[in-house]
Amino acid sequence: MTQPTATGPHPLARLGVIVVAAGRGERLGASVPKAFTSIGGRSLLEHALCTVASLPGGGQLVLVVPQDRAAEVLELVAASPAEAHGWHVAVVAGGRERHESVRFGIEALVPSIDTVLVHDAARPLTSGALFARVAAEVHRTGEAVVPGSPVADTLKRVTADGIVQETVSRADLVAVQTPQGFPRELLEAAHAGLGARGSAHALPTDDAEVVQLAGGHVRVVPGELRAHKLTTAADAALLEALWQASVGRADSTGAARDGEDR
Ligand code: C5P
């Protein structure tokens, strides 16, 4: 859609981060698309820009946003520390489904990118440390990597009208978050293959599933509570509380809010 600067990314930029932010967020019931709602006085997109800007080394950041919000996003980019910290930012329009938005993000990557992290803007408090952990494991293994955490609640399979059918063992289950990391070629090929499969299958809800459908291995690294996803108003209250707790911690230690420990 549009590029905010005339300068290209550093010729050796190897890390690409795709932030998908084009969803409507209907379950949240806000008057603006979810990525433009605020936690801790900042929009979800501003959180993503600050966190990616804090990652060392720079690279390419692709923001996938609602088509009619591109001008507003370019202003956020210009006001953010991302470009000053070596991140070349591209803004592209999203698709009707999440996987389409990811595909449009992949298509915007410059040729030098060899590792890609795909992140939901809907997880605004995700730490820079989690981005770094996922990227390091992709580099170490050459495979797809997702953050995941053990499930604490007892799980039941229920009917549509709420009748419990059975208890599902949680022993080998994890709840999966983003950012999810991939060697670029693996992610590209998997998304291309998804298009070729047609619409006969349920839509994948994350990129690890797209890679698995294409036959790829996916590894799990530890996730984190603060990467919690904003879906409903109750999630917004939880994220506000997590934000306030992190601000309190930063104030008491003197740590910068936008630094490595975001
Ligand atoms: O709707 P949900 O919260 O599951 O979406 C996860 C992420 O995918 C959000 O950050 C949302 O903005 C993004 N998305 C997108 N394009 C869509 C649907 C969702 O970029 N068509």
GROMACS .gro file of C-alpha atoms and ligand atoms in nm:
model
  283
    1MET     CA    1   0.000   0.000   0.000
    2THR     CA    2   0.248   0.260   0.112
    3GLN     CA    3   0.597   0.315   0.246
    4PRO     CA    4   0.660   0.590   0.497
    5THR     CA    5   1.017   0.675   0.401
    6ALA     CA    6   1.228   0.702   0.090
    7THR     CA    7   1.510   0.499   0.245
    8GLY     CA    8   1.513   0.122   0.209
    9PRO     CA    9   1.592  -0.119   0.489
   10HIS     CA   10   1.952  -0.187   0.579
   11PRO     CA   11   2.092  -0.403   0.296
   12LEU     CA   12   2.168  -0.682   0.543
   13ALA     CA   13   1.836  -0.672   0.729
   14ARG     CA   14   1.749  -1.034   0.801
   15LEU     CA   15   1.469  -1.025   1.057
   16GLY     CA   16   1.119  -0.941   0.941
   17VAL     CA   17   0.833  -0.881   1.185
   18ILE     CA   18   0.476  -0.890   1.050
   19VAL     CA   19   0.222  -0.738   1.288
   20VAL     CA   20  -0.134  -0.823   1.185
   21ALA     CA   21  -0.369  -0.546   1.296
   22ALA     CA   22  -0.644  -0.549   1.033
   23GLY     CA   23  -0.914  -0.727   1.235
   24ARG     CA   24  -1.241  -0.559   1.324
   25GLY     CA   25  -1.243  -0.693   1.680
   26GLU     CA   26  -1.619  -0.734   1.694
   27ARG     CA   27  -1.611  -0.929   2.022
   28LEU     CA   28  -1.456  -0.626   2.192
   29GLY     CA   29  -1.750  -0.404   2.098
   30ALA     CA   30  -1.533  -0.090   2.058
   31SER     CA   31  -1.616   0.195   1.819
   32VAL     CA   32  -1.277   0.163   1.642
   33PRO     CA   33  -1.092  -0.144   1.508
   34LYS     CA   34  -0.923  -0.333   1.792
   35ALA     CA   35  -0.565  -0.229   1.707
   36PHE     CA   36  -0.667   0.136   1.758
   37THR     CA   37  -0.807   0.084   2.108
   38SER     CA   38  -0.583   0.171   2.403
   39ILE     CA   39  -0.424  -0.011   2.692
   40GLY     CA   40  -0.227   0.208   2.934
   41GLY     CA   41  -0.305   0.517   2.725
   42ARG     CA   42  -0.146   0.381   2.406
   43SER     CA   43  -0.303   0.210   2.108
   44LEU     CA   44  -0.220  -0.155   2.048
   45LEU     CA   45  -0.030  -0.049   1.735
   46GLU     CA   46   0.184   0.194   1.936
   47HIS     CA   47   0.268  -0.086   2.179
   48ALA     CA   48   0.379  -0.307   1.889
   49LEU     CA   49   0.589  -0.028   1.737
   50CYS     CA   50   0.766   0.040   2.069
   51THR     CA   51   0.834  -0.326   2.140
   52VAL     CA   52   0.973  -0.401   1.795
   53ALA     CA   53   1.183  -0.082   1.810
   54SER     CA   54   1.341  -0.217   2.130
   55LEU     CA   55   1.470  -0.533   1.956
   56PRO     CA   56   1.841  -0.506   1.883
   57GLY     CA   57   1.978  -0.512   1.529
   58GLY     CA   58   1.684  -0.367   1.336
   59GLY     CA   59   1.514  -0.521   1.036
   60GLN     CA   60   1.185  -0.480   0.854
   61LEU     CA   61   0.853  -0.428   1.028
   62VAL     CA   62   0.538  -0.481   0.821
   63LEU     CA   63   0.219  -0.343   0.973
   64VAL     CA   64  -0.095  -0.499   0.822
   65VAL     CA   65  -0.385  -0.261   0.892
   66PRO     CA   66  -0.738  -0.173   0.779
   67GLN     CA   67  -0.717  -0.005   0.437
   68ASP     CA   68  -0.894   0.313   0.553
   69ARG     CA   69  -0.656   0.361   0.847
   70ALA     CA   70  -0.325   0.371   0.659
   71ALA     CA   71  -0.272   0.748   0.686
   72GLU     CA   72  -0.328   0.737   1.061
   73VAL     CA   73  -0.083   0.446   1.093
   74LEU     CA   74   0.185   0.634   0.900
   75GLU     CA   75   0.157   0.914   1.156
   76LEU     CA   76   0.202   0.664   1.439
   77VAL     CA   77   0.507   0.522   1.262
   78ALA     CA   78   0.660   0.869   1.216
   79ALA     CA   79   0.612   0.944   1.588
   80SER     CA   80   0.755   0.608   1.700
   81PRO     CA   81   1.119   0.518   1.774
   82ALA     CA   82   1.114   0.232   1.518
   83GLU     CA   83   1.296   0.390   1.223
   84ALA     CA   84   1.554   0.561   1.445
   85HIS     CA   85   1.633   0.216   1.589
   86GLY     CA   86   1.703   0.058   1.249
   87TRP     CA   87   1.356  -0.070   1.166
   88HIS     CA   88   1.226  -0.001   0.818
   89VAL     CA   89   0.848   0.008   0.842
   90ALA     CA   90   0.606  -0.081   0.562
   91VAL     CA   91   0.229  -0.042   0.595
   92VAL     CA   92   0.000  -0.268   0.391
   93ALA     CA   93  -0.376  -0.329   0.378
   94GLY     CA   94  -0.514  -0.643   0.540
   95GLY     CA   95  -0.750  -0.910   0.407
   96ARG     CA   96  -1.087  -1.045   0.510
   97GLU     CA   97  -0.937  -1.327   0.718
   98ARG     CA   98  -0.628  -1.330   0.937
   99HIS     CA   99  -0.437  -1.570   0.712
  100GLU     CA  100  -0.495  -1.335   0.416
  101SER     CA  101  -0.357  -1.046   0.619
  102VAL     CA  102  -0.046  -1.254   0.698
  103ARG     CA  103  -0.006  -1.339   0.329
  104PHE     CA  104  -0.019  -0.971   0.234
  105GLY     CA  105   0.244  -0.906   0.501
  106ILE     CA  106   0.468  -1.181   0.360
  107GLU     CA  107   0.435  -1.032   0.011
  108ALA     CA  108   0.569  -0.698   0.146
  109LEU     CA  109   0.893  -0.850   0.283
  110VAL     CA  110   1.215  -0.736   0.117
  111PRO     CA  111   1.442  -1.006  -0.033
  112SER     CA  112   1.711  -0.997   0.239
  113ILE     CA  113   1.470  -1.115   0.513
  114ASP     CA  114   1.536  -1.480   0.606
  115THR     CA  115   1.355  -1.510   0.941
  116VAL     CA  116   1.000  -1.389   1.003
  117LEU     CA  117   0.809  -1.333   1.326
  118VAL     CA  118   0.432  -1.303   1.288
  119HIS     CA  119   0.261  -1.121   1.574
  120ASP     CA  120  -0.097  -1.029   1.664
  121ALA     CA  121  -0.136  -0.660   1.749
  122ALA     CA  122  -0.406  -0.791   1.983
  123ARG     CA  123  -0.127  -0.898   2.226
  124PRO     CA  124  -0.003  -0.548   2.317
  125LEU     CA  125   0.204  -0.622   2.628
  126THR     CA  126   0.416  -0.901   2.476
  127SER     CA  127   0.776  -0.849   2.585
  128GLY     CA  128   1.074  -0.786   2.362
  129ALA     CA  129   1.234  -1.079   2.544
  130LEU     CA  130   0.969  -1.315   2.401
  131PHE     CA  131   1.033  -1.187   2.047
  132ALA     CA  132   1.405  -1.248   2.103
  133ARG     CA  133   1.347  -1.598   2.247
  134VAL     CA  134   1.137  -1.706   1.950
  135ALA     CA  135   1.379  -1.561   1.693
  136ALA     CA  136   1.679  -1.727   1.864
  137GLU     CA  137   1.508  -2.068   1.859
  138VAL     CA  138   1.423  -2.032   1.488
  139HIS     CA  139   1.789  -1.953   1.419
  140ARG     CA  140   1.907  -2.245   1.634
  141THR     CA  141   1.675  -2.508   1.486
  142GLY     CA  142   1.575  -2.384   1.140
  143GLU     CA  143   1.215  -2.477   1.229
  144ALA     CA  144   0.889  -2.304   1.316
  145VAL     CA  145   0.867  -2.187   1.679
  146VAL     CA  146   0.569  -2.076   1.889
  147PRO     CA  147   0.541  -1.954   2.249
  148GLY     CA  148   0.316  -2.177   2.458
  149SER     CA  149   0.221  -2.227   2.823
  150PRO     CA  150   0.074  -2.525   3.010
  151VAL     CA  151  -0.302  -2.514   3.058
  152ALA     CA  152  -0.399  -2.470   3.426
  153ASP     CA  153  -0.778  -2.514   3.411
  154THR     CA  154  -0.951  -2.849   3.382
  155LEU     CA  155  -1.076  -2.884   3.025
  156LYS     CA  156  -1.417  -3.022   2.922
  157ARG     CA  157  -1.561  -3.095   2.582
  158VAL     CA  158  -1.917  -2.955   2.571
  159THR     CA  159  -2.210  -2.951   2.330
  160ALA     CA  160  -2.333  -2.625   2.172
  161ASP     CA  161  -2.597  -2.598   2.448
  162GLY     CA  162  -2.341  -2.634   2.727
  163ILE     CA  163  -2.371  -2.999   2.827
  164VAL     CA  164  -2.041  -3.156   2.934
  165GLN     CA  165  -1.943  -3.456   2.724
  166GLU     CA  166  -1.605  -3.546   2.870
  167THR     CA  167  -1.293  -3.419   3.044
  168VAL     CA  168  -1.000  -3.363   2.809
  169SER     CA  169  -0.655  -3.445   2.945
  170ARG     CA  170  -0.448  -3.129   2.969
  171ALA     CA  171  -0.121  -3.319   3.022
  172ASP     CA  172   0.003  -3.266   2.669
  173LEU     CA  173  -0.175  -2.937   2.590
  174VAL     CA  174  -0.031  -2.586   2.572
  175ALA     CA  175  -0.202  -2.252   2.507
  176VAL     CA  176  -0.020  -2.087   2.217
  177GLN     CA  177   0.057  -1.716   2.168
  178THR     CA  178   0.244  -1.491   1.929
  179PRO     CA  179   0.499  -1.390   1.807
  180GLN     CA  180   0.541  -1.711   1.606
  181GLY     CA  181   0.871  -1.747   1.423
  182PHE     CA  182   0.962  -1.912   1.093
  183PRO     CA  183   1.236  -1.947   0.839
  184ARG     CA  184   1.099  -1.724   0.563
  185GLU     CA  185   1.090  -1.995   0.294
  186LEU     CA  186   0.890  -2.229   0.518
  187LEU     CA  187   0.629  -1.962   0.598
  188GLU     CA  188   0.603  -1.847   0.236
  189ALA     CA  189   0.561  -2.199   0.100
  190ALA     CA  190   0.306  -2.292   0.366
  191HIS     CA  191   0.087  -1.987   0.298
  192ALA     CA  192   0.111  -2.044  -0.078
  193GLY     CA  193   0.002  -2.405  -0.019
  194LEU     CA  194  -0.294  -2.288   0.191
  195GLY     CA  195  -0.427  -2.090  -0.105
  196ALA     CA  196  -0.396  -2.402  -0.322
  197ARG     CA  197  -0.597  -2.614  -0.073
  198GLY     CA  198  -0.914  -2.414  -0.141
  199SER     CA  199  -1.189  -2.341   0.110
  200ALA     CA  200  -1.293  -2.698   0.194
  201HIS     CA  201  -1.110  -2.690   0.530
  202ALA     CA  202  -1.164  -2.483   0.847
  203LEU     CA  203  -0.964  -2.162   0.842
  204PRO     CA  204  -0.636  -2.181   1.037
  205THR     CA  205  -0.629  -1.952   1.340
  206ASP     CA  206  -0.251  -1.923   1.359
  207ASP     CA  207   0.053  -1.957   1.135
  208ALA     CA  208   0.186  -2.264   1.312
  209GLU     CA  209  -0.124  -2.447   1.188
  210VAL     CA  210  -0.058  -2.325   0.834
  211VAL     CA  211   0.296  -2.464   0.856
  212GLN     CA  212   0.176  -2.793   1.008
  213LEU     CA  213  -0.082  -2.836   0.731
  214ALA     CA  214   0.212  -2.807   0.492
  215GLY     CA  215   0.398  -3.083   0.678
  216GLY     CA  216   0.636  -2.865   0.881
  217HIS     CA  217   0.757  -2.923   1.240
  218VAL     CA  218   0.657  -2.666   1.501
  219ARG     CA  219   0.848  -2.628   1.831
  220VAL     CA  220   0.726  -2.464   2.151
  221VAL     CA  221   0.924  -2.225   2.373
  222PRO     CA  222   0.786  -2.087   2.702
  223GLY     CA  223   0.519  -1.819   2.658
  224GLU     CA  224   0.432  -1.546   2.907
  225LEU     CA  225   0.125  -1.411   3.088
  226ARG     CA  226   0.171  -1.059   2.957
  227ALA     CA  227   0.132  -1.178   2.596
  228HIS     CA  228  -0.238  -1.228   2.680
  229LYS     CA  229  -0.468  -1.153   2.387
  230LEU     CA  230  -0.726  -0.876   2.387
  231THR     CA  231  -1.056  -1.024   2.273
  232THR     CA  232  -1.332  -0.904   2.508
  233ALA     CA  233  -1.380  -0.616   2.753
  234ALA     CA  234  -1.273  -0.850   3.034
  235ASP     CA  235  -0.935  -0.900   2.861
  236ALA     CA  236  -0.898  -0.521   2.840
  237ALA     CA  237  -0.940  -0.495   3.219
  238LEU     CA  238  -0.683  -0.771   3.274
  239LEU     CA  239  -0.433  -0.609   3.034
  240GLU     CA  240  -0.480  -0.268   3.203
  241ALA     CA  241  -0.397  -0.431   3.537
  242LEU     CA  242  -0.089  -0.604   3.389
  243TRP     CA  243   0.022  -0.272   3.238
  244GLN     CA  244  -0.020  -0.087   3.568
  245ALA     CA  245   0.179  -0.359   3.744
  246SER     CA  246   0.462  -0.330   3.490
  247VAL     CA  247   0.464   0.051   3.519
  248GLY     CA  248   0.483   0.018   3.898
  249ARG     CA  249   0.774  -0.226   3.864
  250ALA     CA  250   0.956   0.005   3.622
  251ASP     CA  251   0.903   0.304   3.853
  252SER     CA  252   1.040   0.116   4.152
  253THR     CA  253   1.347  -0.015   3.966
  254GLY     CA  254   1.408   0.292   3.749
  255ALA     CA  255   1.390   0.070   3.437
  256ALA     CA  256   1.279   0.232   3.113
  257ARG     CA  257   0.932   0.125   3.000
  258ASP     CA  258   1.033   0.089   2.637
  259GLY     CA  259   1.355  -0.097   2.697
  260GLU     CA  260   1.450  -0.462   2.674
  261ASP     CA  261   1.217  -0.564   2.954
  262ARG     CA  262   0.901  -0.452   2.778
  263C5P     O1  263  -0.973  -1.165   1.565
  263C5P     P1  264  -0.850  -1.205   1.638
  263C5P     O2  265  -0.828  -1.127   1.762
  263C5P     O3  266  -0.837  -1.352   1.658
  263C5P     O4  267  -0.731  -1.165   1.540
  263C5P     C1  268  -0.596  -1.189   1.575
  263C5P     C2  269  -0.510  -1.083   1.507
  263C5P     O5  270  -0.524  -1.092   1.366
  263C5P     C3  271  -0.548  -0.941   1.549
  263C5P     O6  272  -0.431  -0.866   1.579
  263C5P     C4  273  -0.622  -0.889   1.426
  263C5P     O7  274  -0.609  -0.749   1.406
  263C5P     C5  275  -0.555  -0.967   1.312
  263C5P     N1  276  -0.643  -0.983   1.194
  263C5P     C6  277  -0.605  -0.928   1.072
  263C5P     N2  278  -0.687  -0.942   0.963
  263C5P     C7  279  -0.805  -1.007   0.973
  263C5P     C8  280  -0.844  -1.065   1.097
  263C5P     C9  281  -0.761  -1.052   1.206
  263C5P     O8  282  -0.498  -0.865   1.063
  263C5P     N3  283  -0.882  -1.016   0.866
   0.00000   0.00000   0.00000
